[in-house]
Coordinates of C-alpha atoms in Angstrom, one line a residue:
Chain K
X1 CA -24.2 -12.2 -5.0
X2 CA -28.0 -12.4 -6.1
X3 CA -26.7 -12.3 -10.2
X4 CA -23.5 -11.9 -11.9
X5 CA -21.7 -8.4 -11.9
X6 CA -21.0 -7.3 -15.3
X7 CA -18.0 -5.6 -16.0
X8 CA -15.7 -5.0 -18.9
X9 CA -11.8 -6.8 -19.2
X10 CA -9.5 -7.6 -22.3
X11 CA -8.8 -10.6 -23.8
X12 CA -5.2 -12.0 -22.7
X13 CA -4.3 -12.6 -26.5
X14 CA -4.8 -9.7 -28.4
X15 CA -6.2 -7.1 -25.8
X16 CA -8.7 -6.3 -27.3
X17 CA -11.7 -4.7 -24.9
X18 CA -14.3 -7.2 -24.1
X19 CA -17.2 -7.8 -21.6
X20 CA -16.7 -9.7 -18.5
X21 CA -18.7 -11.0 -15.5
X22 CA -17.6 -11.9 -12.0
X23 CA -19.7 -15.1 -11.7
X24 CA -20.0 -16.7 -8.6
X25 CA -19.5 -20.5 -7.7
X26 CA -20.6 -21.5 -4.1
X27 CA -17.8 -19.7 -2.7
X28 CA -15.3 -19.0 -5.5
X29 CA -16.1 -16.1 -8.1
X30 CA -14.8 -16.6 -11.3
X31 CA -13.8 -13.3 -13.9
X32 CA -15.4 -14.5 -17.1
X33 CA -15.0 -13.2 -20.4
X34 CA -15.5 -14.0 -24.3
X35 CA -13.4 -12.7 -26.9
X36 CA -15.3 -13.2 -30.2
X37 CA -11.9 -14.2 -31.8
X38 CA -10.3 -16.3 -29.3
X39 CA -13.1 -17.3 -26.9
X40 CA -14.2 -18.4 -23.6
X41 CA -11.9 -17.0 -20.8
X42 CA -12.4 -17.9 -17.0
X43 CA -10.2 -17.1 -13.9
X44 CA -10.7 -17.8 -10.4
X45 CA -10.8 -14.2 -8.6
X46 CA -12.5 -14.8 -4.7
X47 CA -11.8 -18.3 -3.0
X48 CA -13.8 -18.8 0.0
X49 CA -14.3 -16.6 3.1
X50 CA -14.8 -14.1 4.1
X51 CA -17.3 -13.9 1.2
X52 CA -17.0 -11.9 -1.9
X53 CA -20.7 -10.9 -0.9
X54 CA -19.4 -8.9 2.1
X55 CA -16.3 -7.6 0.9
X56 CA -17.5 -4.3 -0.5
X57 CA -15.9 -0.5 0.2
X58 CA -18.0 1.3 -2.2
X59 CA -16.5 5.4 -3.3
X60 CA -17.7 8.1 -4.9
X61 CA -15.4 8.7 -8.2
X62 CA -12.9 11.4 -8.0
X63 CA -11.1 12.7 -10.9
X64 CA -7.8 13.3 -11.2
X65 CA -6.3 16.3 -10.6
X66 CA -3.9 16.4 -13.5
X67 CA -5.4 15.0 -16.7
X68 CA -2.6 14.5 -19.0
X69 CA -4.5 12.5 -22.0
X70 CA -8.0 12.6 -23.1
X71 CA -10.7 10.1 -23.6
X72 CA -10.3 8.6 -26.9
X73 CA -10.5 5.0 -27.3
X74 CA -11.1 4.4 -23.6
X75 CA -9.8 2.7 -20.6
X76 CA -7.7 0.8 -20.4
X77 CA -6.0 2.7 -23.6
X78 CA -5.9 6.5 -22.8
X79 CA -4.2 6.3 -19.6
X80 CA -2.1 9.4 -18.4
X81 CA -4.6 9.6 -16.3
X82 CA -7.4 10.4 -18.1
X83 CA -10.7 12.3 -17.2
X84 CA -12.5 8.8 -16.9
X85 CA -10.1 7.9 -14.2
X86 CA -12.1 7.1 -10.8
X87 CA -9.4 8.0 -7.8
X88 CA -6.1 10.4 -7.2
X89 CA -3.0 8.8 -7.1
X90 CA -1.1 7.9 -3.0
X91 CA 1.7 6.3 -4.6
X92 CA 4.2 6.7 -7.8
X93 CA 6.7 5.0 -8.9
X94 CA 9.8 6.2 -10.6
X95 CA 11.5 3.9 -12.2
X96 CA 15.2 4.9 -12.3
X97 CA 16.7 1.6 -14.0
X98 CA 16.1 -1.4 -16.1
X99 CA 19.1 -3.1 -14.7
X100 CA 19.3 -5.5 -12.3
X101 CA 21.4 -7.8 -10.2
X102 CA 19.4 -10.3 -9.9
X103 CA 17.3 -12.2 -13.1
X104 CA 14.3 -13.7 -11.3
X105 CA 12.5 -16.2 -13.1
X106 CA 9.3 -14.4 -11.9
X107 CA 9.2 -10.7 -12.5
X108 CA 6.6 -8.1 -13.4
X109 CA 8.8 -5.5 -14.8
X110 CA 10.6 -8.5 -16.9
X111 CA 14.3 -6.5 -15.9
X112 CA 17.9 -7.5 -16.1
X113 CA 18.4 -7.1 -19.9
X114 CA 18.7 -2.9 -20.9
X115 CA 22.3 -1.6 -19.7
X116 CA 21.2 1.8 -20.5
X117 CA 19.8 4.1 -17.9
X118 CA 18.4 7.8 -18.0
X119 CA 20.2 10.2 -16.8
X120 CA 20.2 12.0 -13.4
X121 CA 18.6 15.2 -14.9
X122 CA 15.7 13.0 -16.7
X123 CA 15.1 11.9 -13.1
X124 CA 15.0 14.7 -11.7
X125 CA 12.4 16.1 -14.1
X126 CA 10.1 13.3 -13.9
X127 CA 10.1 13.4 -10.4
X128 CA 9.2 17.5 -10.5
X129 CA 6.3 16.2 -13.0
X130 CA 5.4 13.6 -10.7
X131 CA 4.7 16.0 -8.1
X132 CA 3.2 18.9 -9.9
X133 CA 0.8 15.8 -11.6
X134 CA -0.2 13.5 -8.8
X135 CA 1.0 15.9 -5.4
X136 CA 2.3 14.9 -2.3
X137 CA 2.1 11.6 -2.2
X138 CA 4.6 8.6 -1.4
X139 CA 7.2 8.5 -3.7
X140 CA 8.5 5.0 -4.6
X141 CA 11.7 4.6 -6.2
X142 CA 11.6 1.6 -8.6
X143 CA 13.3 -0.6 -11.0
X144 CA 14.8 -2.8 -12.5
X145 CA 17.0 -2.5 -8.8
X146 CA 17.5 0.8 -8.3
X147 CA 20.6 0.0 -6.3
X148 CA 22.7 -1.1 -9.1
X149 CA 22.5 2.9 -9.9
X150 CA 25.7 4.5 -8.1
X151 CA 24.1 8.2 -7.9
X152 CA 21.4 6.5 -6.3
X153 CA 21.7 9.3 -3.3
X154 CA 21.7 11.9 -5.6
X155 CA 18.1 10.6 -6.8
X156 CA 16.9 9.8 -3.0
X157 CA 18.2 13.9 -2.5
X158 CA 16.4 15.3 -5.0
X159 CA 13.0 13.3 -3.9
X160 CA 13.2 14.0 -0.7
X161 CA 13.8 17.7 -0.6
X162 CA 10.1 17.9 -2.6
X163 CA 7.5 17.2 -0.2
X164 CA 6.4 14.1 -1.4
X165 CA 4.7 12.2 1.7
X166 CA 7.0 9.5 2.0
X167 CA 10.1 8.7 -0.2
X168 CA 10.6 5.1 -0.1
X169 CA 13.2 2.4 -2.4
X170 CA 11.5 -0.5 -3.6
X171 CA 15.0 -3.1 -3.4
X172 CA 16.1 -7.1 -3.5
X173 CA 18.4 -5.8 -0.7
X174 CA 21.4 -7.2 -2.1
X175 CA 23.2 -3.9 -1.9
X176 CA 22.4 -2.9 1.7
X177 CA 23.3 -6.4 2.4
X178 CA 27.4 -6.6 1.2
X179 CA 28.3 -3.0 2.1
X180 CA 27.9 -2.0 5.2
X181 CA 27.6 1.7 5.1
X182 CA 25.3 2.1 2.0
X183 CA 21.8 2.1 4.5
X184 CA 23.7 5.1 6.5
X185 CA 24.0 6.9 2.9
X186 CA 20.8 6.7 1.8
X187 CA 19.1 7.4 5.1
X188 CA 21.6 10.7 5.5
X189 CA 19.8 11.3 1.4
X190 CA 16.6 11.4 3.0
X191 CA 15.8 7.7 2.9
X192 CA 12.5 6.8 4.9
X193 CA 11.4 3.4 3.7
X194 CA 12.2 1.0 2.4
X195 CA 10.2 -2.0 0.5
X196 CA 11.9 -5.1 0.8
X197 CA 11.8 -8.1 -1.8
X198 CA 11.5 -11.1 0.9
X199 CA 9.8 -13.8 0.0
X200 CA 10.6 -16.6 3.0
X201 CA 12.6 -17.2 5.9
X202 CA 14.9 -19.9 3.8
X203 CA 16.2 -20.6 0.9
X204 CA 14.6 -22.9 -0.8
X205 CA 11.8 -20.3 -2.0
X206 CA 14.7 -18.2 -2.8
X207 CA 16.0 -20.6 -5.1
X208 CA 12.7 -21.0 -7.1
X209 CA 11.7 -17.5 -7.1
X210 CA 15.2 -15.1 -7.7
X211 CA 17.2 -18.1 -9.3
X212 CA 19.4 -17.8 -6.2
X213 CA 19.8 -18.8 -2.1
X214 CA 18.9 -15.1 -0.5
X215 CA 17.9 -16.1 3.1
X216 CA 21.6 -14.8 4.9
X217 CA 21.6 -11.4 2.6
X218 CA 17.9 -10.8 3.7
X219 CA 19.0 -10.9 6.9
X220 CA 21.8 -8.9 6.7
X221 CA 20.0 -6.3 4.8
X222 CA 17.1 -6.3 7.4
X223 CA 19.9 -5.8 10.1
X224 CA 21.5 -3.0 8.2
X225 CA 18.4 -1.1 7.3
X226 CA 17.4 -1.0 11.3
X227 CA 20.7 0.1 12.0
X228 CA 20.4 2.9 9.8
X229 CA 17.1 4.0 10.5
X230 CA 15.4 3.0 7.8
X231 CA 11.5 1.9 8.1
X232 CA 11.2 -1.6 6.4
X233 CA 8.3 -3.2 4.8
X234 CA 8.8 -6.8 4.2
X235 CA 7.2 -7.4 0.6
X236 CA 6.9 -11.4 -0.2
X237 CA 5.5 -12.2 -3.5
X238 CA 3.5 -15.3 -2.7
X239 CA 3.7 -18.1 -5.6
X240 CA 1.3 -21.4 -4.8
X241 CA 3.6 -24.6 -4.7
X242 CA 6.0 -22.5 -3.6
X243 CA 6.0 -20.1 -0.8
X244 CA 2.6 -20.1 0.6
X245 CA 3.1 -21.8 3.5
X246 CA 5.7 -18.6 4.5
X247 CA 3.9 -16.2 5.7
X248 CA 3.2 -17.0 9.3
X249 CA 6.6 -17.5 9.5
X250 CA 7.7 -13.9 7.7
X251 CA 5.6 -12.3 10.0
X252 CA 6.9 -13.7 12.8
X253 CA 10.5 -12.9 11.5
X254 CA 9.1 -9.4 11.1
X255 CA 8.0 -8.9 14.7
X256 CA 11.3 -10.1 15.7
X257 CA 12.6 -7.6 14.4
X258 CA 10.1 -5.0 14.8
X259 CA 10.0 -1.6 15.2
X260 CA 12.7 -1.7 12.4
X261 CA 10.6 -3.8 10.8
X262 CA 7.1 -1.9 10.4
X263 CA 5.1 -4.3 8.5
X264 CA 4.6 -6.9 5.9
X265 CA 2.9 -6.5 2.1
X266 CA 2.3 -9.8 0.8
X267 CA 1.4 -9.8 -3.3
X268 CA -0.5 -12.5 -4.7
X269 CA 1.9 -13.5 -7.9
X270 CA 0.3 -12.0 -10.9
X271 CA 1.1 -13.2 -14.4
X272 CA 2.8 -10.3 -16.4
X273 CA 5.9 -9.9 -17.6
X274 CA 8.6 -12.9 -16.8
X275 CA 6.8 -15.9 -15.6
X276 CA 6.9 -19.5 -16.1
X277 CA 4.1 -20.5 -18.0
X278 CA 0.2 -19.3 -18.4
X279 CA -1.6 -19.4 -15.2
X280 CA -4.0 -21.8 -14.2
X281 CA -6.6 -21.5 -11.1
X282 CA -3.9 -23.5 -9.1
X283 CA -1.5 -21.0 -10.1
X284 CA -3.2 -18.1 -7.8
X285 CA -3.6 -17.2 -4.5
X286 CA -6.9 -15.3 -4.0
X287 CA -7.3 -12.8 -0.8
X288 CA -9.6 -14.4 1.1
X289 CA -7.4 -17.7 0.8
X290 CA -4.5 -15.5 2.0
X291 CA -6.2 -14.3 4.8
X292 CA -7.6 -17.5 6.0
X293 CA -3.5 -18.4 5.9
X294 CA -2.2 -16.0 7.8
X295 CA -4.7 -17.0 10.6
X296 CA -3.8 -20.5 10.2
X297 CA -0.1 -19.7 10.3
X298 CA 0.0 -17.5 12.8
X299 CA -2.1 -19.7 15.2
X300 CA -4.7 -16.8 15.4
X301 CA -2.5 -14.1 16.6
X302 CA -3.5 -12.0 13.6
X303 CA -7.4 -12.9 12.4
X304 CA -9.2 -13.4 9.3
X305 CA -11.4 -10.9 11.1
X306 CA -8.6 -8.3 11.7
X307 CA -8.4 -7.4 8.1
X308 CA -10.4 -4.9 6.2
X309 CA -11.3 -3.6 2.2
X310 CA -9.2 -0.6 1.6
X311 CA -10.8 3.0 1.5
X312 CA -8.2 3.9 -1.5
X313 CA -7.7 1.1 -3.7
X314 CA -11.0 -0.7 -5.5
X315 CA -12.1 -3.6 -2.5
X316 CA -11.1 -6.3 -4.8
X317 CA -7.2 -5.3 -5.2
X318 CA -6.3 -5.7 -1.4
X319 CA -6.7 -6.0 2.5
X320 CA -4.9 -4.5 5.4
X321 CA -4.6 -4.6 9.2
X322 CA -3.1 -2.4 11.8
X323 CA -1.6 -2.8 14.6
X324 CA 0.5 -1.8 18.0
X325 CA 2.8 -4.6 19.3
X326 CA 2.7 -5.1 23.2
X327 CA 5.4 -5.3 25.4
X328 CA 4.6 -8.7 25.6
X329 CA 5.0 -9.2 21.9
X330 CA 1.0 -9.4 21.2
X331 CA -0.7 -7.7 18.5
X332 CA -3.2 -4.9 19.5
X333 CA -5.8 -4.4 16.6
X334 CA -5.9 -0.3 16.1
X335 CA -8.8 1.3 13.7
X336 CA -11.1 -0.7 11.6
X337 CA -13.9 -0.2 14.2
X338 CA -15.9 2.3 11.6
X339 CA -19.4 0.9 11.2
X340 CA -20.7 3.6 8.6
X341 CA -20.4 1.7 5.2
X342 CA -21.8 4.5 2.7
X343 CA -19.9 5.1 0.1
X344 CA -16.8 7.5 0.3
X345 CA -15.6 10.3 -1.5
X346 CA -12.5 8.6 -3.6
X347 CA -9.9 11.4 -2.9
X348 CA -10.7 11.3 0.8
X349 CA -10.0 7.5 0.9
X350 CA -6.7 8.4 -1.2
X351 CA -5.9 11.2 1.3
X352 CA -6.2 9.0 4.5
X353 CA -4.1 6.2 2.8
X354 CA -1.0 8.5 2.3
X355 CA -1.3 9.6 5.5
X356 CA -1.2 6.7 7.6
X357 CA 0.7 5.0 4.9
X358 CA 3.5 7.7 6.1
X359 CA 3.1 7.7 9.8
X360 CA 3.1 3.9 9.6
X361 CA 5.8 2.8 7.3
X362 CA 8.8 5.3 8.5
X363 CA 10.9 4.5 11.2
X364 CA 9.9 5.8 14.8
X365 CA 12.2 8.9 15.2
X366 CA 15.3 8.0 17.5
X367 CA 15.1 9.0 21.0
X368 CA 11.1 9.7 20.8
X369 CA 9.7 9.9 24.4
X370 CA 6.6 10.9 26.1
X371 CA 7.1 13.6 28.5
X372 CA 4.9 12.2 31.6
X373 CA 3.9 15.6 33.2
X374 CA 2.7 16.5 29.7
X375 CA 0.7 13.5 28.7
X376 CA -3.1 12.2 28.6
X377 CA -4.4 9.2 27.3
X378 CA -4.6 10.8 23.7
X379 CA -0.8 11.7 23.6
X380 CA -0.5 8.1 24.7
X381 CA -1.8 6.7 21.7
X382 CA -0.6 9.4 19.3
X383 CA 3.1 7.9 20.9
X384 CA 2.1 4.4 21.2
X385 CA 0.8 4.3 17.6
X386 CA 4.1 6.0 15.9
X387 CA 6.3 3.6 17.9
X388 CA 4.6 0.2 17.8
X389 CA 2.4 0.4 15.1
X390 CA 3.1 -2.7 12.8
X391 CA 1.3 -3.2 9.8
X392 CA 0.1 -6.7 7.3
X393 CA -1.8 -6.4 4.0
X394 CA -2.1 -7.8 0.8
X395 CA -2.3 -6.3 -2.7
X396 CA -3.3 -8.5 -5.6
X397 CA -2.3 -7.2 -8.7
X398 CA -4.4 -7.5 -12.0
X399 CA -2.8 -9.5 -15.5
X400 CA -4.4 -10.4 -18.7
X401 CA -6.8 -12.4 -17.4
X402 CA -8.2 -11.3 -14.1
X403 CA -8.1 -7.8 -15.5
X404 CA -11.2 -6.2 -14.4
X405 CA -11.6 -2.5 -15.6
X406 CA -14.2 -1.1 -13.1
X407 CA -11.0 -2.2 -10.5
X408 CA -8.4 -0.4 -12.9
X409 CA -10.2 2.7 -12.8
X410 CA -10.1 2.9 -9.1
X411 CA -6.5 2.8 -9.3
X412 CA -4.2 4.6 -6.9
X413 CA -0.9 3.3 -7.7
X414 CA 0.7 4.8 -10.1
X415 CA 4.1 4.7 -12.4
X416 CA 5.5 7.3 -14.1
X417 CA 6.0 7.2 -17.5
X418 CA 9.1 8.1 -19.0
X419 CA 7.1 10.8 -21.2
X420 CA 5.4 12.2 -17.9
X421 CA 2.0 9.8 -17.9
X422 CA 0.7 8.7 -15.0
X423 CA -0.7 4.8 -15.5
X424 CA -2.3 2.3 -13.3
X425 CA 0.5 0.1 -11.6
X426 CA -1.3 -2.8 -13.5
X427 CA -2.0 -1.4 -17.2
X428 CA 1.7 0.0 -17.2
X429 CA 2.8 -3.8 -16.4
X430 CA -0.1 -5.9 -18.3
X431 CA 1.7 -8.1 -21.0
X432 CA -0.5 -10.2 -23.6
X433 CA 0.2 -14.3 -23.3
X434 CA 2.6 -13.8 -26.0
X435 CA 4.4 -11.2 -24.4
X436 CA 2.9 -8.2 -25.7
X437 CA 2.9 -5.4 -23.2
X438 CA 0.4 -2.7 -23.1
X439 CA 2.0 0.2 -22.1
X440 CA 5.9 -0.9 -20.9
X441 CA 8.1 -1.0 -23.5
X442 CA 10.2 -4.2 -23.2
X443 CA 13.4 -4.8 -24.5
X444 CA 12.6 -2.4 -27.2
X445 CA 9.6 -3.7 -27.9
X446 CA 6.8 -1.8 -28.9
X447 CA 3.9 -1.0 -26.6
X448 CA 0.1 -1.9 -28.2
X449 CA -0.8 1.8 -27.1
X450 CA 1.5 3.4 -28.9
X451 CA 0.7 1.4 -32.0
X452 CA -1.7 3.4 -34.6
X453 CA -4.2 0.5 -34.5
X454 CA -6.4 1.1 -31.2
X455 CA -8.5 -1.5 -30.0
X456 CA -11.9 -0.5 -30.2
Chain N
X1 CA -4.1 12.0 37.4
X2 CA -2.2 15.5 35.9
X3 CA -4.7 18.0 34.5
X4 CA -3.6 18.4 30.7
X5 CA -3.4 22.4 31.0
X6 CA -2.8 23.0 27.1
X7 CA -6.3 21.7 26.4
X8 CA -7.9 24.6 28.2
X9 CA -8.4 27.5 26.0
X10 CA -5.5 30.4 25.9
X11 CA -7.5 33.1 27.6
X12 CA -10.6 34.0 29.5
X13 CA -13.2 33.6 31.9
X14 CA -15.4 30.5 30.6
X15 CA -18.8 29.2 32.2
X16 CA -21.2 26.9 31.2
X17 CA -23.9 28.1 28.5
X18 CA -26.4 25.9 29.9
X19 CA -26.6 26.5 33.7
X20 CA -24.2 29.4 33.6
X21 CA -21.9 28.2 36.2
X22 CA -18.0 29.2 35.5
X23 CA -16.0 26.0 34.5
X24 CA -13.4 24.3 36.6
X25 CA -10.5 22.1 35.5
X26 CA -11.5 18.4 35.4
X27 CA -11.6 15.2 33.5
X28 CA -13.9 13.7 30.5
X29 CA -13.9 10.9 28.9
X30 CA -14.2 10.9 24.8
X31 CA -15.4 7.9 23.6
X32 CA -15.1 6.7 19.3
X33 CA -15.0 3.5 17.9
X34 CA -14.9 1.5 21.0
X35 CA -12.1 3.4 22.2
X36 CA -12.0 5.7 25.3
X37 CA -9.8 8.8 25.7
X38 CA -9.6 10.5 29.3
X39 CA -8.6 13.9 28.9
X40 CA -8.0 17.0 31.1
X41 CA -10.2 20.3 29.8
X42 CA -12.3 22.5 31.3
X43 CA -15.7 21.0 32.5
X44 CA -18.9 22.6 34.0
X45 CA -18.8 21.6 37.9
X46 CA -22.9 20.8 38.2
X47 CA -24.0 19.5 34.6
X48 CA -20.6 18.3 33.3
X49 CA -20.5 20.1 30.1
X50 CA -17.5 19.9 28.7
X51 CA -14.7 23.0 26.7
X52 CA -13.2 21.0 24.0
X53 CA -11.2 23.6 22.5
X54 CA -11.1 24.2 18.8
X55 CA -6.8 23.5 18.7
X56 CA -7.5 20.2 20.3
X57 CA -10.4 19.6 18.3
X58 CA -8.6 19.9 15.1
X59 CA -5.3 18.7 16.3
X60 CA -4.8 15.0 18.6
X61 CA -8.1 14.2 18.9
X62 CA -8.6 14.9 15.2
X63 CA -5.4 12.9 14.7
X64 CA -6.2 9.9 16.6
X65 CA -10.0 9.7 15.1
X66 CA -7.8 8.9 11.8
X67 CA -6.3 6.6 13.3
X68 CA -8.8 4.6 14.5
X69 CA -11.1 5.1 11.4
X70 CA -8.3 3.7 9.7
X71 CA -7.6 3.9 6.1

């Protein structure tokens, strides 16, 4: 990086719309910014290799399909989407609870304390306006932990008789993990996926992260998700001091249980809603750190080199890797070999992400075989790829104050507003230091966007 | 090796539009990203011109260029 790239940010008091620069520092990059009320901000965003230099997937900006507000006082405030918006949405989430079993000490939808939940036919309709808005694309039923909802197959039904890509349950696991039959409901629903809060392979992380020892219950839900024929993603949330010396170790876990097991989604922790205490630059886990671990931890079965900027999501927000396992239990790198780096057309990168996103994260169908007098070394792959394709990446999610706007606009993941908006995963979750969300209404507290002063 | 016979097209007589000889079952090899495919369609017997027809095209091989492009 031959000068600083300016972007724009808010300030993590008042958000308030500010500019910001990613500044680099030998190898670190730092997201500064300068509120002229309450001053100099800096957080560490890029930590050594590969460099921040190289790490580039530039895209043409598409516009939404389905605008449902209109430029007014500009991003990150008009979201719906709006017009400005740069990419189409692969992924929604419906949140179908605030409840929760669980009262993690670290949690970005800061759930467990609202007892009352919409009702089915609410549900219903948000999901129809989630797929008139943002089309097929992978449905993600969310929390709060959606489990703790007894007409939880009713919901999984209805999403799954219309067309989304995927339908998938983002769960602590708890559920699947004391009754034994409930992974057989939800697959006969329509079940394809499931992402799975698993954040080590003992309890001690457990203990610090969920307030709880998990490690047997993960297991158990693991075992009765396979058993079901359920696709599981393993999705650690990664906490410095904590759990970061894990992930060799979960992936490992994950190939032992592979193909049930399809991949593993690591996520950075990101400071927004419950969390212990403002973050400092020890306090994060940047990707190319993350990257460098997994080599380390995995003794250089999977490489730093493996992993790739994604052709959805803005470069900065995440990496990814495929793979087929061997019969021997090796990895076989698949894709990624694309030497053409001109930009791409947004919606074609969003496109390609919901459909591999589906091939790879379902369960192989039971009983799939290749008919031998009918096969060539194409069908071969096609087979080899839906069977033993096992995937790792990394999404790092944006708070108060690594919030980088020219990211947010690139956004692809998307939750659905209770009043039918479509916002940026990080903008609907983005709380001030002081608690202040941005768009979430917490505990009945109001958002900043739907107060009648706008920041400028 | 079997000859893949769904790869060759539905319906008549094909032959090579540079030498003009009729095509013959055979073998090719598709090469992309460092991968190589071998593949039963219909191939020209003296220049090894290759029928890659249009349902393949836009079906596996389109398929498996995703996947190797990646996402």
């Amino acid at each position: 990086m031959d000068q600083n790239e300016h972007t724009q940010s808010l300030c993590p008091i008042c958000l308030n719309r500010i500019p910001a620069r990613r500044v680099l520092d030998g190898s670190s990059v730092y997201l500064e910014k300068q509120c002229p009320v309450h001053g100099d901000f800096s957080t560490v965003i890029w930590r050594g290799e590969p460099a921040f230099s190289k790490w580039k997937r530039p895209k043409w900006p598409s516009r939404p399909p389905v605008c449902k507000t209109e430029i007014n006082a500009g991003c990150p405030f008009d979201c719906g989407l709006c017009p400005d918006h740069a990419q189409h949405t692969c992924t929604t989430l419906v949140e179908v609870t605030r409840r929760c079993n669980l009262n993690c000490p670290v949690c970005f939808a800061k759930s467990g304390n609202e007892v009352v939940d919409p009702d089915l036919n609410t549900i219903r309709e948000q999901i129809l306006s989630i797929r008139q808005s943002a089309g097929a694309c992978t449905l993600q039923i969310s929390g709060g932990e959606p489990t703790v909802r007894d007409d939880l197959p009713e919901i999984v039904s209805f999403a799954a008789g219309q067309g989304f890509a995927l339908v998938q349950l983002n769960t602590n696991g708890l559920r699947f993990a004391e009754e034994p039959q409930y992974a057989e409901t939800l697959e006969q629903a329509g079940l394809e996926s499931v992402f799975l809060q698993f954040d080590a392979v003992c309890d001690p992380p457990y203990e610090r992260l969920r307030g709880r020892p998990l490690w047997e219950k993960k297991k158990q839900a693991v075992t009765a998700l396979a058993r079901a024929g359920i696709g599981v993603v393993l999705v650690p949330t990664l906490v410095p001091g904590v759990n970061t010396e894990e992930a060799g170790a979960i992936i490992r876990f994950a190939l032992s249980r592979h193909p049930a097991v399809r991949g593993v989604h690591f996520q950075p922790v990101s400071y927004f809603g419950r969390y212990p205490h403002t973050p400092a630059d020890e306090d994060r886990l940047t990707l190319p750190e993350l990257m460098c671990a997994i080599e380390l931890q995995t003794q250089g079965l999977i490489c730093t080199a493996d992993f790739m900027p994604p052709g959805c999501e803005h470069a900065l927000c995440s990496f990814h890797a495929a793979f087929q396992v061997t019969e021997s239990g090796m990895l076989k790198r698949v894709g990624g070999g694309c030497c053409n780096t001109a930009p791409i057309e947004a919606a074609a990168g969003a496109r390609q992400n919901v459909l591999l996103t589906g091939q790879r994260w379902r369960h192989p169908p039971a009983g799939t075989q290749l008919k031998i007098n009918e096969t060539d070394d194409l069908d071969r792959f096609l087979y080899e790829t839906r069977t033993r394709s096992f995937t790792v990446s990394a999404m790092v999610f944006q708070d108060a104050w690594s919030l980088d706007l020219e990211r947010l606009r690139g956004c692809c993941i998307h939750v659905s507003a209770p009043d039918g908006r479509l916002i940026p995963f990080c903008a609907y979750n983005i709380t001030a230091s002081e608690g202040q969300p941005l768009y979430r209404r917490i505990n009945g507290q109001k958002p900043l966007t739907a107060q009648s002063k706008m920041a400028p | 090796m079997q000859i893949n016979q769904q790869f060759n097209p539905s319906k008549g007589s094909w032959q090579c539009a540079r030498c003009r000889t009729p095509l013959e079952p055979g073998h090719v090899a598709l090469n992309y990203l460092e991968n190589s495919f071998r593949v039963g369609v219909l191939v020209c017997p003296r220049c090894r011109q290759a029928l890659i027809p249009e349902d393949m095209a836009t079906g596996k091989m389109l398929e498996v260029e995703k996947l190797l492009e990646d996402k």
